[in-house]
mmCIF file of C-alpha atoms in Angstrom:
data_model
loop_
_atom_site.group_PDB
_atom_site.id
_atom_site.type_symbol
_atom_site.label_atom_id
_atom_site.label_comp_id
_atom_site.label_asym_id
_atom_site.label_seq_id
_atom_site.Cartn_x
_atom_site.Cartn_y
_atom_site.Cartn_z
ATOM 1 C CA MET A 1 0.000 0.000 0.000
ATOM 2 C CA SER A 2 1.246 3.451 -0.777
ATOM 3 C CA ASP A 3 2.355 5.706 2.065
ATOM 4 C CA TYR A 4 -0.362 8.137 0.990
ATOM 5 C CA LEU A 5 -3.152 5.571 1.368
ATOM 6 C CA ASP A 6 -1.628 4.406 4.627
ATOM 7 C CA LYS A 7 -1.922 7.996 5.908
ATOM 8 C CA VAL A 8 -5.497 8.316 4.603
ATOM 9 C CA ASN A 9 -6.495 5.002 6.210
ATOM 10 C CA ARG A 10 -5.412 6.360 9.611
ATOM 11 C CA ILE A 11 -7.946 9.231 9.373
ATOM 12 C CA PRO A 12 -11.032 8.230 11.375
ATOM 13 C CA ILE A 13 -14.220 8.747 9.358
ATOM 14 C CA SER A 14 -17.527 7.842 10.968
ATOM 15 C CA ALA A 15 -20.393 6.091 9.231
ATOM 16 C CA ASP A 16 -22.593 9.044 10.235
ATOM 17 C CA LEU A 17 -20.288 11.475 8.462
ATOM 18 C CA LEU A 18 -20.230 9.299 5.324
ATOM 19 C CA GLY A 19 -24.030 9.158 5.402
ATOM 20 C CA GLU A 20 -24.232 12.922 5.768
ATOM 21 C CA VAL A 21 -21.889 13.376 2.798
ATOM 22 C CA LEU A 22 -23.933 10.985 0.646
ATOM 23 C CA ASP A 23 -27.119 12.838 1.629
ATOM 24 C CA MET A 24 -25.443 16.121 0.688
ATOM 25 C CA LEU A 25 -24.367 14.708 -2.680
ATOM 26 C CA ARG A 26 -27.870 13.424 -3.399
ATOM 27 C CA SER A 27 -29.297 16.880 -2.650
ATOM 28 C CA LEU A 28 -27.107 18.562 -5.288
ATOM 29 C CA PRO A 29 -28.358 19.068 -8.841
ATOM 30 C CA ALA A 30 -27.095 16.245 -11.094
ATOM 31 C CA GLU A 31 -24.672 18.500 -12.990
ATOM 32 C CA GLU A 32 -23.018 19.577 -9.707
ATOM 33 C CA ARG A 33 -23.053 16.220 -7.974
ATOM 34 C CA TRP A 34 -20.013 14.726 -9.654
ATOM 35 C CA ALA A 35 -18.198 17.929 -10.665
ATOM 36 C CA SER A 36 -15.161 17.861 -8.397
ATOM 37 C CA GLY A 37 -15.143 21.621 -7.734
ATOM 38 C CA SER A 38 -18.767 21.756 -6.578
ATOM 39 C CA ARG A 39 -18.456 18.540 -4.615
ATOM 40 C CA SER A 40 -15.297 19.730 -2.860
ATOM 41 C CA ALA A 41 -16.754 23.132 -2.004
ATOM 42 C CA ARG A 42 -19.869 21.549 -0.484
ATOM 43 C CA LEU A 43 -17.788 18.994 1.386
ATOM 44 C CA PHE A 44 -15.624 21.725 2.932
ATOM 45 C CA GLU A 45 -18.775 23.630 3.953
ATOM 46 C CA LEU A 46 -20.144 20.501 5.615
ATOM 47 C CA LEU A 47 -16.879 19.883 7.469
ATOM 48 C CA GLU A 48 -16.758 23.501 8.610
ATOM 49 C CA ARG A 49 -20.323 23.249 9.983
ATOM 50 C CA ARG A 50 -19.202 20.176 11.932
ATOM 51 C CA GLY A 51 -16.239 22.098 13.402
ATOM 52 C CA LEU A 52 -13.625 20.182 11.415
ATOM 53 C CA SER A 53 -12.202 23.072 9.397
ATOM 54 C CA GLU A 54 -8.657 22.784 10.848
ATOM 55 C CA THR A 55 -8.188 19.276 9.455
ATOM 56 C CA ALA A 56 -10.661 19.578 6.584
ATOM 57 C CA ASP A 57 -8.083 18.966 3.829
ATOM 58 C CA ILE A 58 -7.097 15.438 4.820
ATOM 59 C CA ILE A 59 -10.593 14.560 6.069
ATOM 60 C CA ALA A 60 -12.074 15.662 2.740
ATOM 61 C CA VAL A 61 -9.585 13.480 0.861
ATOM 62 C CA ALA A 62 -10.362 10.485 3.085
ATOM 63 C CA ILE A 63 -14.104 10.962 2.624
ATOM 64 C CA ASP A 64 -13.848 11.463 -1.134
ATOM 65 C CA LEU A 65 -11.711 8.341 -1.573
ATOM 66 C CA ARG A 66 -14.098 6.251 0.542
ATOM 67 C CA VAL A 67 -17.203 7.506 -1.255
ATOM 68 C CA THR A 68 -15.544 6.938 -4.627
ATOM 69 C CA ALA A 69 -14.443 3.429 -3.577
ATOM 70 C CA LEU A 70 -18.002 2.644 -2.486
ATOM 71 C CA LEU A 71 -19.349 3.878 -5.825
ATOM 72 C CA ARG A 72 -16.779 1.742 -7.648
ATOM 73 C CA LEU A 73 -18.031 -1.333 -5.783
ATOM 74 C CA GLN A 74 -21.586 -0.424 -6.706
ATOM 75 C CA SER A 75 -20.587 0.052 -10.366
ATOM 76 C CA ALA A 76 -18.936 -3.362 -10.356
ATOM 77 C CA ASP A 77 -22.172 -4.861 -8.953
ATOM 78 C CA ALA A 78 -20.262 -5.978 -5.846
ATOM 79 C CA LEU A 79 -22.959 -4.676 -3.483
ATOM 80 C CA ARG A 80 -25.830 -6.779 -4.764
ATOM 81 C CA GLY A 81 -28.268 -7.457 -1.960
ATOM 82 C CA TRP A 82 -27.250 -4.311 -0.071
ATOM 83 C CA THR A 83 -28.654 -1.768 -2.507
ATOM 84 C CA SER A 84 -31.953 -1.580 -4.314
ATOM 85 C CA PRO A 85 -31.791 -2.055 -8.082
ATOM 86 C CA GLY A 86 -32.044 0.832 -10.507
ATOM 87 C CA GLY A 87 -31.713 4.493 -9.896
ATOM 88 C CA GLU A 88 -28.741 6.748 -10.246
ATOM 89 C CA LEU A 89 -25.309 5.637 -9.085
ATOM 90 C CA GLY A 90 -24.955 6.355 -5.374
ATOM 91 C CA ALA A 91 -28.628 7.123 -4.828
ATOM 92 C CA ASN A 92 -29.263 3.948 -2.851
ATOM 93 C CA LEU A 93 -26.097 3.737 -0.761
ATOM 94 C CA VAL A 94 -27.821 4.470 2.529
ATOM 95 C CA HIS A 95 -27.951 1.145 4.358
ATOM 96 C CA PRO A 96 -26.309 1.777 7.760
ATOM 97 C CA ASP A 97 -24.235 -1.406 7.519
ATOM 98 C CA LEU A 98 -22.827 -0.283 4.153
ATOM 99 C CA LEU A 99 -21.766 3.023 5.668
ATOM 100 C CA LYS A 100 -20.165 1.298 8.685
ATOM 101 C CA ALA A 101 -18.168 -0.991 6.405
ATOM 102 C CA ALA A 102 -17.101 1.891 4.140
ATOM 103 C CA ALA A 103 -15.912 3.861 7.176
ATOM 104 C CA ALA A 104 -13.848 0.955 8.531
ATOM 105 C CA GLU A 105 -12.554 -0.943 5.479
ATOM 106 C CA PRO A 106 -8.980 -0.022 4.515
ATOM 107 C CA LEU A 107 -8.476 1.546 1.118
ATOM 108 C CA ILE A 108 -6.103 -0.279 -1.210
ATOM 109 C CA ASP A 109 -4.307 0.532 -4.442
ATOM 110 C CA GLU A 110 -6.376 -1.005 -7.243
ATOM 111 C CA ALA A 111 -4.798 -2.476 -10.369
ATOM 112 C CA ASP A 112 -5.802 0.636 -12.332
ATOM 113 C CA GLY A 113 -3.893 2.875 -9.905
ATOM 114 C CA GLU A 114 -7.020 4.209 -8.189
ATOM 115 C CA ALA A 115 -7.857 3.818 -4.517
ATOM 116 C CA GLY A 116 -10.610 1.340 -3.786
ATOM 117 C CA PHE A 117 -11.875 -1.379 -1.504
ATOM 118 C CA ASP A 118 -11.062 -5.052 -1.941
ATOM 119 C CA ALA A 119 -14.525 -6.371 -2.864
ATOM 120 C CA ALA A 120 -14.212 -9.716 -1.062
ATOM 121 C CA SER A 121 -12.827 -8.130 2.099
ATOM 122 C CA PHE A 122 -15.513 -5.429 2.006
ATOM 123 C CA ARG A 123 -18.312 -8.015 1.721
ATOM 124 C CA LEU A 124 -16.863 -10.023 4.629
ATOM 125 C CA ARG A 125 -16.674 -6.880 6.774
ATOM 126 C CA LEU A 126 -20.216 -6.009 5.756
ATOM 127 C CA LEU A 127 -21.552 -9.438 6.718
ATOM 128 C CA ALA A 128 -19.575 -9.584 9.953
ATOM 129 C CA GLY A 129 -20.919 -6.241 11.129
ATOM 130 C CA ALA A 130 -24.454 -6.515 9.754
ATOM 131 C CA GLU A 131 -27.319 -6.142 12.156
ATOM 132 C CA VAL A 132 -30.001 -8.802 12.015
ATOM 133 C CA TYR A 133 -33.457 -7.465 11.237
ATOM 134 C CA GLY A 134 -36.684 -9.402 11.758
ATOM 135 C CA ARG A 135 -37.145 -13.056 12.588
ATOM 136 C CA ALA A 136 -37.571 -16.161 10.491
#
């Protein structure tokens, strides 16, 4: 793992914060949602409101890499069963267990040079931490 990703992996990001960021992204108009300038500006505003402006740079990078890694898993259909089908990319990434796993799973260097999550490891973390709902 690169030293950079090792540093990013040491930044604690809560599942609540990831959920808040995803909610913020969903609230943006489609043309702004994935434009890096708009997304970054909104992310810094959110971090400032939470009182994290002193460390916002590295926190923003850690959040952006984790959100992007989660979206990459969704694009690769690696989250089947944890997201509802259809809809825009990222629109259905709200399950609390998904957010907990994305906050805790270490980022790795993918073969294409991008940061991501190991799909098998992510699914194991997701299953290990999943809350049981209902009764059979």
